Coordinates of C-alpha atoms and ligand atoms in Angstrom, one line a residue:
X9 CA 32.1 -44.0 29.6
X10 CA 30.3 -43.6 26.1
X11 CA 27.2 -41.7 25.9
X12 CA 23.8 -42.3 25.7
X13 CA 23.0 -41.8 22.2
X14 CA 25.6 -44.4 21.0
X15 CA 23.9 -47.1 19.9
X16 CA 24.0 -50.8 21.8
X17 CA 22.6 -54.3 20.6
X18 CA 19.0 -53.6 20.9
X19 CA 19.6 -49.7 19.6
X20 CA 21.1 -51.4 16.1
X21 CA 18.5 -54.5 15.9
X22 CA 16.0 -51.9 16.2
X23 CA 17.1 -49.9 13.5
X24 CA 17.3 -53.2 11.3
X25 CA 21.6 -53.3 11.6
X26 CA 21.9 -55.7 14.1
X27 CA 25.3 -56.6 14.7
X28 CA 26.9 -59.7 15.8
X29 CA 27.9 -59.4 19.3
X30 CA 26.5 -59.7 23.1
X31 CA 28.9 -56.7 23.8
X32 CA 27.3 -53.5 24.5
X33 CA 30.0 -51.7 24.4
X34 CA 31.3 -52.7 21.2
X35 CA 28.1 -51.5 19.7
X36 CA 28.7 -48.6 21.3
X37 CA 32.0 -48.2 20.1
X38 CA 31.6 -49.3 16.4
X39 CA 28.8 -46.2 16.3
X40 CA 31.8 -43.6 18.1
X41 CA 34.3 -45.1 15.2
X42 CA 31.7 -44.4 12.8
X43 CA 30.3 -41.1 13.4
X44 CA 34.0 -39.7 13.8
X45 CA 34.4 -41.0 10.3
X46 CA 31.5 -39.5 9.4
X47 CA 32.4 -36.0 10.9
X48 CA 35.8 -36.6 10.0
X49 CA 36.6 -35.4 13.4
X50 CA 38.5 -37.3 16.1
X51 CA 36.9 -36.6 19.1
X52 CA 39.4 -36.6 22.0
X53 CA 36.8 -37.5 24.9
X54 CA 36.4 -40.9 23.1
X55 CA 40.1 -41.6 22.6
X56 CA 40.0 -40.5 18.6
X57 CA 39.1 -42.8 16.4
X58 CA 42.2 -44.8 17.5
X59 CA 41.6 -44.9 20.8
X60 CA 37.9 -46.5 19.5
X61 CA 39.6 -48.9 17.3
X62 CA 41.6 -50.2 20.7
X63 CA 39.0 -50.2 23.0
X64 CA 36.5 -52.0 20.6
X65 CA 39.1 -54.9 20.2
X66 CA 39.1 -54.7 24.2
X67 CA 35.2 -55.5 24.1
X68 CA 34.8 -57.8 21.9
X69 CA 38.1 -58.9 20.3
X70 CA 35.7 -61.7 18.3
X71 CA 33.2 -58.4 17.1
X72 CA 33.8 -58.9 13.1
X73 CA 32.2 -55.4 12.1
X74 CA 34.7 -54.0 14.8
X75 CA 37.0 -55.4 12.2
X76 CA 35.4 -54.5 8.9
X77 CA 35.4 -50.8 10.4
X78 CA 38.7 -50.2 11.5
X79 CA 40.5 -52.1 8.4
X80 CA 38.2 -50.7 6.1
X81 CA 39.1 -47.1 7.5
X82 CA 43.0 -47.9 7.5
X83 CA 42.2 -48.9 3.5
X84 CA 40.5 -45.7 3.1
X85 CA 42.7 -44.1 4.5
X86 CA 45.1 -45.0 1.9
X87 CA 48.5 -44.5 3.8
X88 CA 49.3 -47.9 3.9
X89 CA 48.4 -51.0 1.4
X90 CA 48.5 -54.9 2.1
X91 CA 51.6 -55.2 0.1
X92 CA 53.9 -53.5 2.0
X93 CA 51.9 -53.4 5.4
X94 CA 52.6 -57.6 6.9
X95 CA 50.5 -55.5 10.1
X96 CA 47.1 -54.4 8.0
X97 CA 47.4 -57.9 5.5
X98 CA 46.8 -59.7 8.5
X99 CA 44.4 -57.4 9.8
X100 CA 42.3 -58.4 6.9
X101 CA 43.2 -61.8 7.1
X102 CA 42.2 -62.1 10.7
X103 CA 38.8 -60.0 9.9
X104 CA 37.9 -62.7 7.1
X105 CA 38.9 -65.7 9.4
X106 CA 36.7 -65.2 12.3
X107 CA 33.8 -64.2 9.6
X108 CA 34.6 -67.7 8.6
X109 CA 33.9 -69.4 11.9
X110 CA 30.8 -67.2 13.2
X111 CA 26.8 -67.0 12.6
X112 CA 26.6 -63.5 10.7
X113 CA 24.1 -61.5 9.3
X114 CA 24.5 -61.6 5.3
X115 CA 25.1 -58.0 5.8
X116 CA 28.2 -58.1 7.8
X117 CA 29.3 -61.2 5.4
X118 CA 29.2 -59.1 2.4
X119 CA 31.3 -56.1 4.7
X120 CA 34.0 -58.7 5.5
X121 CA 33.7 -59.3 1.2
X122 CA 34.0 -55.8 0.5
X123 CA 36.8 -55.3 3.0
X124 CA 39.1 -58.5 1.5
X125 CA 38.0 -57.3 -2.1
X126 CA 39.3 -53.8 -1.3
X127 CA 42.4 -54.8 0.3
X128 CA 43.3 -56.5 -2.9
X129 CA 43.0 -53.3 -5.1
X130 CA 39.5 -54.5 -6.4
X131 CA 37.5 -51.4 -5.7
X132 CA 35.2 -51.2 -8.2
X133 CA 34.4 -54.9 -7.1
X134 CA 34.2 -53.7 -3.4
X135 CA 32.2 -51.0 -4.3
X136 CA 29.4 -53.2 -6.1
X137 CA 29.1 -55.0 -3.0
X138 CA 28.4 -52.2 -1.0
X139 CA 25.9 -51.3 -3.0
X140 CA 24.2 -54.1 -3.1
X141 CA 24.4 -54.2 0.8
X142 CA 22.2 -50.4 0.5
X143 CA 20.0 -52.0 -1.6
X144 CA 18.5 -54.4 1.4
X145 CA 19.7 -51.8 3.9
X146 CA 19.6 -48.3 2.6
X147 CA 20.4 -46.8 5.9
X148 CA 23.4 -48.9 6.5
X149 CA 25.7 -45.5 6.9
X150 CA 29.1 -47.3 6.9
X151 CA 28.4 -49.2 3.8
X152 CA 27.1 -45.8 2.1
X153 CA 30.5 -44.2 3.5
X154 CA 33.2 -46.8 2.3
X155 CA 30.9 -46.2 -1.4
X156 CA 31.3 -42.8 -1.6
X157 CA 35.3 -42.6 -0.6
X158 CA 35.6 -45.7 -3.1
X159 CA 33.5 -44.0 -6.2
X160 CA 35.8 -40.8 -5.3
X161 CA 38.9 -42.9 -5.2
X162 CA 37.8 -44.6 -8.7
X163 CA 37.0 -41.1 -10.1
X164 CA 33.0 -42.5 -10.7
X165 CA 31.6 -38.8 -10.3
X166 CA 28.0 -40.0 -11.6
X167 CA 28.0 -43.5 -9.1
X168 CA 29.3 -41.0 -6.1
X169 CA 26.2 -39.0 -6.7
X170 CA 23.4 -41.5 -7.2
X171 CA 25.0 -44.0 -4.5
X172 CA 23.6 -41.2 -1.8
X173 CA 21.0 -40.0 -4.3
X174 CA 19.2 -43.9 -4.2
X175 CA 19.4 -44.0 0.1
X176 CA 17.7 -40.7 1.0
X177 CA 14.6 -41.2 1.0
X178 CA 14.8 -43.7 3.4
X179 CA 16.5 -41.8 6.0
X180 CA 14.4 -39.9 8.5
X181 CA 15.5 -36.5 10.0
X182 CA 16.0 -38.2 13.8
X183 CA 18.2 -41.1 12.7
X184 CA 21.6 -40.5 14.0
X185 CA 23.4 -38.6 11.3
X186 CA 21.3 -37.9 8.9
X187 CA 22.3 -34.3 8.5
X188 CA 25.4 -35.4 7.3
X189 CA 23.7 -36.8 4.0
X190 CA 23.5 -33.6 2.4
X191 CA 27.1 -32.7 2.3
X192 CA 27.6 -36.3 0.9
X193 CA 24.4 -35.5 -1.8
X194 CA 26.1 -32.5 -2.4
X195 CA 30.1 -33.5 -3.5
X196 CA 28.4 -35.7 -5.7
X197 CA 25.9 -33.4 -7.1
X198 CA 29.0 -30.7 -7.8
X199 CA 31.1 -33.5 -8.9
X200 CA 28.6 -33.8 -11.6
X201 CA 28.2 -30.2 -12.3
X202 CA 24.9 -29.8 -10.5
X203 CA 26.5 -26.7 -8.8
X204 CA 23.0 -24.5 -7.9
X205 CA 21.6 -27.9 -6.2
X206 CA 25.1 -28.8 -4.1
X207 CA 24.9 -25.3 -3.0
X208 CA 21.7 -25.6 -1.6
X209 CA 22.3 -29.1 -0.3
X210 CA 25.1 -28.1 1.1
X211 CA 23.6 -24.8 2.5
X212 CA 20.3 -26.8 4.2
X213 CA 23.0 -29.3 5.7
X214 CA 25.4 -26.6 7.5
X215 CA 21.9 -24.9 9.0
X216 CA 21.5 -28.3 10.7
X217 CA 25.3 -28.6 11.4
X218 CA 27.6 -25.8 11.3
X219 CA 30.5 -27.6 11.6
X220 CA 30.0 -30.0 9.0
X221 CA 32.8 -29.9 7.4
X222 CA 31.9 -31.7 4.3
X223 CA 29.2 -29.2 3.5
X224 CA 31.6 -26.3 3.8
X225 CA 33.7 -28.3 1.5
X226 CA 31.1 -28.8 -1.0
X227 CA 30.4 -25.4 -1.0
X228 CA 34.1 -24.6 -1.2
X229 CA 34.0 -26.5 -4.4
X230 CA 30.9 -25.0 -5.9
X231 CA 32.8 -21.1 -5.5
X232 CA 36.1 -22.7 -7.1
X233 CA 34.3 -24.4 -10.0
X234 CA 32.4 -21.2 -10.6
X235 CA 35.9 -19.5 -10.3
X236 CA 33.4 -17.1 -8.2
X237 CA 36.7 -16.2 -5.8
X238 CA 35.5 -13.4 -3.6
X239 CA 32.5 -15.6 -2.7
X240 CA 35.2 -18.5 -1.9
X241 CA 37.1 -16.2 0.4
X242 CA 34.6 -14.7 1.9
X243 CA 32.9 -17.9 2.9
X244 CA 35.9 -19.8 4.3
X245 CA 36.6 -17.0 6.8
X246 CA 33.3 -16.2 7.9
X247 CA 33.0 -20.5 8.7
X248 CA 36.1 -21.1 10.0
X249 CA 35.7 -21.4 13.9
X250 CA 33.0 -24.1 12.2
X251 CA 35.1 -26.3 9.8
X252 CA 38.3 -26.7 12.2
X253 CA 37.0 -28.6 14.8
X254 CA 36.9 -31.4 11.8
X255 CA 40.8 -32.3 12.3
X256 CA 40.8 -35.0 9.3
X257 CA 39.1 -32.5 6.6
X258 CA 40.7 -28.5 8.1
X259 CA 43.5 -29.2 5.8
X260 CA 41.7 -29.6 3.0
X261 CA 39.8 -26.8 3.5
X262 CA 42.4 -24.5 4.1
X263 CA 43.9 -25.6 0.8
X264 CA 40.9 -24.8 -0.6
X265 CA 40.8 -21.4 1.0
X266 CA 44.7 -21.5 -0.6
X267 CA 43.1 -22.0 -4.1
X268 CA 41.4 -18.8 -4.3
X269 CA 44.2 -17.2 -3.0
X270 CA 46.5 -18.6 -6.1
X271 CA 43.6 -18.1 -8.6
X272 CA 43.8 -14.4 -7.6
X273 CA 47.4 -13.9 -7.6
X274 CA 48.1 -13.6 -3.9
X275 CA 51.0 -15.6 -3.5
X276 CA 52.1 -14.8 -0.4
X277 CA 48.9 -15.4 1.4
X278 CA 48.6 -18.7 -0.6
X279 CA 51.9 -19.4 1.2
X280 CA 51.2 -18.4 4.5
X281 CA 48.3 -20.6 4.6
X282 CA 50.6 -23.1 3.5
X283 CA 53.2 -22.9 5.7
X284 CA 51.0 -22.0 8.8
X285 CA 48.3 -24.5 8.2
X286 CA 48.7 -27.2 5.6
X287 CA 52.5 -27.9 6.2
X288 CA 51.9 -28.1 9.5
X289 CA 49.1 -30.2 9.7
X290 CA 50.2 -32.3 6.8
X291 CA 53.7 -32.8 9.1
X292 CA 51.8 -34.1 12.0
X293 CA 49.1 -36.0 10.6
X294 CA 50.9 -37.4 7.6
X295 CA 47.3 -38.3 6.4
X296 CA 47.2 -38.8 2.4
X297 CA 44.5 -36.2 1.8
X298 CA 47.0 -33.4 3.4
X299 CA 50.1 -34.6 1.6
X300 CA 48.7 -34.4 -1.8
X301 CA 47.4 -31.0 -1.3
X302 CA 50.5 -29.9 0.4
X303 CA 52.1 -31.3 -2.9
X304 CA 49.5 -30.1 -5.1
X305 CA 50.0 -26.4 -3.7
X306 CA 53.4 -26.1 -3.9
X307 CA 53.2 -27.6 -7.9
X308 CA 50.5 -25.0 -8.9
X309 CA 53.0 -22.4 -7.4
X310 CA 55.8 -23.5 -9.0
X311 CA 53.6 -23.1 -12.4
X312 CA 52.8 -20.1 -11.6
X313 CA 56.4 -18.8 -11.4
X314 CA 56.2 -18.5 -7.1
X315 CA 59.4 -19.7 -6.0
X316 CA 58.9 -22.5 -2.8
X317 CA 62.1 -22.6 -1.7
X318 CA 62.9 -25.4 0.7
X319 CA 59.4 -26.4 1.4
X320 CA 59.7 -29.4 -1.3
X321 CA 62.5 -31.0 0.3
X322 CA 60.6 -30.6 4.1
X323 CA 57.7 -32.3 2.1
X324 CA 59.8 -35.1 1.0
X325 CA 60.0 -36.9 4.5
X326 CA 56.5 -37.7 4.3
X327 CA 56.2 -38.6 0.8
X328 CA 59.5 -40.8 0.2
X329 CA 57.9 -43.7 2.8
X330 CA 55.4 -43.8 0.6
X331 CA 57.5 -44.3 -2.5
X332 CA 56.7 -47.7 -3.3
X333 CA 52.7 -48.2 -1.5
X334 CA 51.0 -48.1 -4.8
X335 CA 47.9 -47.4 -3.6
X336 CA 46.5 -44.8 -5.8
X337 CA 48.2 -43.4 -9.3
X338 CA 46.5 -40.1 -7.6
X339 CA 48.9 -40.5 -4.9
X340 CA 52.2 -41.2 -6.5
X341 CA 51.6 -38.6 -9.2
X342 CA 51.9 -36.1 -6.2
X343 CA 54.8 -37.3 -4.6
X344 CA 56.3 -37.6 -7.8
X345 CA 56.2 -33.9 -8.0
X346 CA 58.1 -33.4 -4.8
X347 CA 61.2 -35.7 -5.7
X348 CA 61.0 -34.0 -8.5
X349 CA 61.0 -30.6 -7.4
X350 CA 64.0 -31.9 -4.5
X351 CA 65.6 -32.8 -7.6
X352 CA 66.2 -36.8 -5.8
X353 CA 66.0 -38.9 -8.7
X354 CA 66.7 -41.7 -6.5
X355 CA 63.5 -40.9 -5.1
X356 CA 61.8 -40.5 -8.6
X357 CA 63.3 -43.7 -10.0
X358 CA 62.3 -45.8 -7.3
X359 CA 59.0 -44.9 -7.4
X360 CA 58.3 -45.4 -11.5
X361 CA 60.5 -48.7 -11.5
X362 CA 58.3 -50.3 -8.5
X363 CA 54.8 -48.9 -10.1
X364 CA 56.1 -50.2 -13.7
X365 CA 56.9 -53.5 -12.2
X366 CA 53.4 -53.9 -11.0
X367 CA 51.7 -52.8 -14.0
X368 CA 53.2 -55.6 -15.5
X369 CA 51.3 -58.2 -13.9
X370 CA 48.3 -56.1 -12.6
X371 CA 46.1 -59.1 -11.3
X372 CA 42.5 -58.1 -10.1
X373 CA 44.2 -54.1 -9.0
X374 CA 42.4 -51.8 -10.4
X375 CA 45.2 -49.4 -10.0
X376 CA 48.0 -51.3 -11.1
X377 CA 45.5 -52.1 -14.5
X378 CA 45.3 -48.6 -15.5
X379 CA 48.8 -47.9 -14.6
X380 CA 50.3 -48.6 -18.3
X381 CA 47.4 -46.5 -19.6
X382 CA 47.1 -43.8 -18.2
X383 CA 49.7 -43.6 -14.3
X384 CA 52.9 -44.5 -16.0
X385 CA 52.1 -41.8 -19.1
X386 CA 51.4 -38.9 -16.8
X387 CA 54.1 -39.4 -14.3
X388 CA 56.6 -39.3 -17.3
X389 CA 54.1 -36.3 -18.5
X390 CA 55.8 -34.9 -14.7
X391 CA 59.1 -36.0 -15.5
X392 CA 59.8 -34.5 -19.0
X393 CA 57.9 -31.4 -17.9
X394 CA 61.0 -31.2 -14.8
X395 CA 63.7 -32.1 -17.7
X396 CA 62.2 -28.3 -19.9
X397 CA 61.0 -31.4 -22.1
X398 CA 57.8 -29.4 -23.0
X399 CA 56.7 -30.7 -26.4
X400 CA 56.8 -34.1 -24.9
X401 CA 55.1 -33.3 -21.9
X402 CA 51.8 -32.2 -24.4
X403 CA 52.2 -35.2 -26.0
X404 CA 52.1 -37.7 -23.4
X405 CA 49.1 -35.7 -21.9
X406 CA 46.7 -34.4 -24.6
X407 CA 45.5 -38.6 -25.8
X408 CA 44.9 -38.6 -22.0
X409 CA 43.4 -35.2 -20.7
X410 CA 39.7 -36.4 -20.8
X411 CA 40.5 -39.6 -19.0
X412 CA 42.3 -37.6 -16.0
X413 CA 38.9 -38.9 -13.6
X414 CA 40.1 -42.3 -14.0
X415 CA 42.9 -41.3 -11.4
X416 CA 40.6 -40.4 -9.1
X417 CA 39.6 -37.1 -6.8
X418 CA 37.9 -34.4 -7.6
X419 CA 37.8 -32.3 -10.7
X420 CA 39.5 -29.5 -8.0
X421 CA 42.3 -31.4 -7.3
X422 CA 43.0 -33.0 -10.6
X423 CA 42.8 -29.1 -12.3
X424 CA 46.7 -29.3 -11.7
X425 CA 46.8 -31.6 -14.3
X426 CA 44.9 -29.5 -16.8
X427 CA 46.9 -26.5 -15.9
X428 CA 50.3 -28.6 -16.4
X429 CA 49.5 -29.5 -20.1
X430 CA 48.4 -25.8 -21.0
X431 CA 51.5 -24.4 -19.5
X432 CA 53.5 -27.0 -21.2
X433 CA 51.8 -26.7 -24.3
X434 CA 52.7 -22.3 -24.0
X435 CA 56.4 -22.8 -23.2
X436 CA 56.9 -25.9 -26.3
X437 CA 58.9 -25.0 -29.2
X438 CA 56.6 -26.5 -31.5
X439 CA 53.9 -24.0 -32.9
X440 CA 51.3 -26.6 -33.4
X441 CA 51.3 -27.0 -29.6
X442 CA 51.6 -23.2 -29.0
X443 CA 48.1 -22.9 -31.3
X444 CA 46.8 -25.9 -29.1
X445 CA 47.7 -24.0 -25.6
X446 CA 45.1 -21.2 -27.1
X447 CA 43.0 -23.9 -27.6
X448 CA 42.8 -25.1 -24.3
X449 CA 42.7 -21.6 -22.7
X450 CA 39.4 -20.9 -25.1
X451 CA 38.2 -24.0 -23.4
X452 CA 39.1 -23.4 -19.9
X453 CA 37.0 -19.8 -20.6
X454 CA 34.5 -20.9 -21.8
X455 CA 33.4 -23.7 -18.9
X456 CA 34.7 -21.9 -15.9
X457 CA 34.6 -17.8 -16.7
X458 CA 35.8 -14.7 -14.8
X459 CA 38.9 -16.5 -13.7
X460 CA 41.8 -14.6 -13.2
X461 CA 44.3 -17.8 -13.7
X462 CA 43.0 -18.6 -16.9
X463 CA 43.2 -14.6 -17.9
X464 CA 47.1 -14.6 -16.8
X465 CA 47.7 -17.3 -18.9
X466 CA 45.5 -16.0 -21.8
X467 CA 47.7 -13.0 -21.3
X468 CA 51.0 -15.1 -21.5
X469 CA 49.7 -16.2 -24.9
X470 CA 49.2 -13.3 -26.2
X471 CA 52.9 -11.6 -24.7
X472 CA 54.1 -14.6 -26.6
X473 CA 52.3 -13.9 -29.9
X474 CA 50.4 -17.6 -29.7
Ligands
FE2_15 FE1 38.1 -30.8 -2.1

């Protein structure tokens, strides 16, 4: 039985969200699939958000936003895309045919839009219409949610802020999780380098919900962009009872608590945390957000000299499915690091050959549009850097190193990036490039200072009289 505070018919029409459907207990079950989205926690009582997705097809199996919500969070998701997925292509296609044949609200029409445009690559498109849907309905929750995963996925740092930035005033502090809009106010705010006012965003949101997780990740982000380490550490520990109930976002945090770990030099506990904790939970979830990080961490220790042993090739089952989805550049430049650090070119080459077939004919993708750009560059960026191909490894990178957003994420997660060109620029032959790796290290100083990665590596330059 769901509770109480889940909203039915009258609940939603009252809040101006009405929803077409005579089902109670769809209602009811759209709000459970949306609030564990929200918390990005499954909550076992209710089934998980799986269990919702079922049951909510049970009630109603003609309730469209039943639809919009669970294909729209198997897009988001991005583990699976319509091209290679016959099960979630006619998802969408079923989701758009019965909004063809029933009465809806132009709300839900332009969700079912958003959905199909989405599914097609269009994001950007997608994104507009949710935003226009918040325009007329500011405290549509699940419209603001697809926005802000989409503007992250597009790497639109300044849209991800002001998409929340434009809705708050209209929410009240008793709507149903409103609390939650600070963490959301407060990735974008640090996204944007507005790192004193995501802190205290983030620290008013936890006081009303300790175990928000997305406010212990903004502030997780705020300490790693300040490189302010001890602070980082400190605070993950001290919050983590809070942050692991949120089973879709404790991975990420740990690999945040990881970060600091690396950043000081402690590579052992770097690695314990990522064999006890992201391994592990990247293994059983197999979520996208946990592999990349997984594959992010053990990249960024490879940089940093840390041998990983095996832990690439038990990394590889997850990512070698995924080979040829194509659903984010993001995505395939991090499993591109693990065949490439299993050394399965098989692996490697079938990934680039399908992703530069696609560019070729990119249609209305957004991905496959930038591919030639700016994808296909950096994963050969990957690949000469695996070959000891250094000089060419600057070369592909340094036209592109202030478009890296365009991929996507955060500035965190894309840092690997900007560490791979400076320690590709110190190990090239060429001097030019070796006078350009001092150059970048000044840089990274000068925006992000006290941090003891960027002094190892200013010391590397200097041991190798750059
Ligand atoms: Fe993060």
């Amino acid at each position: 039985m769901l509770a109480a505070s889940f909203r039915d018919c009258k609940a939603w029409e009252v809040e101006g969200l009405p929803l077409t459907t005579t089902s109670n207990e769809a209602c009811k079950l759209y709000d459970a699939i949306l609030k564990q989205y929200v918390t990005w926690r499954n909550d076992e009582v209710l089934g998980g958000i799986e269990g919702c997705m079922t049951a909510v097809q049970a009630a109603d199996p003609n309730f469209v936003m039943g639809h919009v919500i669970s294909t729209g969070l198997q897009l988001v998701g991005t583990g699976s895309s319509v091209l290679q997925d016959e099960k979630l292509a006619s998802a969408v296609r079923r989701t758009v045919e019965l909004a063809s044949s029933q009465d809806l609200t132009p709300r839900e029409r332009m969700h079912v839009k958003a959905v199909e445009l989405f599914s097609r690559g269009a994001l950007g498109k997608a994104c507009d219409v949710w935003e226009d849907i918040l325009v007329e309905h500011p405290t549509d929750m699940l419209a603001l949610k697809f926005s802000h995963d989409g503007f992250f996925y597009l790497g639109e740092q300044i849209q991800m802020r002001d998409s929340v930035a434009r809705v708050l005033p209209y929410w009240k502090p008793h709507m149903p999780l409103y609390s939650y809009l600070k963490g959301m106010y407060s990735f974008g705010l640090l996204e944007t380098r507005f790192y004193d006012q995501a802190e205290k965003l983030a620290k008013e949101g936890l006081a009303l919900t300790p175990e928000d997780g997305w406010c212990t990740h903004a502030v997780a982000h705020v300490h790693e962009m300040k490189a302010e380490v001890e602070k980082g550490l400190k605070f993950m520990a001290s919050t983590e009872k809070d942050w692991t109930v949120c089973d879709m976002l404790a991975c990420h945090n740990y690999w945040h608590w990881a970060l600091y770990h690396i950043e000081k030099g402690e590579y052992e506990a770097a690695l314990k945390i990522y064999d006890e904790q992201v391994s592990r939970r990247c293994l059983k979830s197999g979520a996208m957000l946990d592999t990349v990080d997984a594959c992010s961490m053990l990249y960024r220790l490879e940089m940093e000299g840390v041998s990983v042993k095996d832990r690439y090739r038990e990394l590889l089952q997850v990512t070698e499915p995924h080979s040829e989805d194509h659903t984010l550049l993001f995505n395939d430049l991090h499993f591109l690091m693990v065949s490439l650090g299993c050394k399965d070119t098989g692996t490697t080459q079938r990934l680039l050959e399908s992703l530069r077939e696609l560019a070729k004919e990119p249609g209305e993708n957004h991905q496959f549009q930038i591919a030639e750009t700016i994808g296909l560059p950096m994963c050969q960026a990957l690949v000469e850097y695996d070959q000891g191909n250094y000089s060419k490894t600057v070369e592909l990178l340094k036209p592109l190193r202030y478009h890296f957003t365009e991929i996507g994420g955060s500035d965190a997660q894309r840092d690997v990036f900007s560490q791979l060109i400076i320690h590709a620029a110190l190990k090239s032959e060429d001097k030019y490039h070796q006078r350009f790796a001092r150059c970048l290290l000044v840089e990274r100083d000068a925006a992000r200072p006290n941090s003891p990665l960027t002094d190892r590596l200013i010391q590397r330059a200097h041991s190798l009289h750059i």
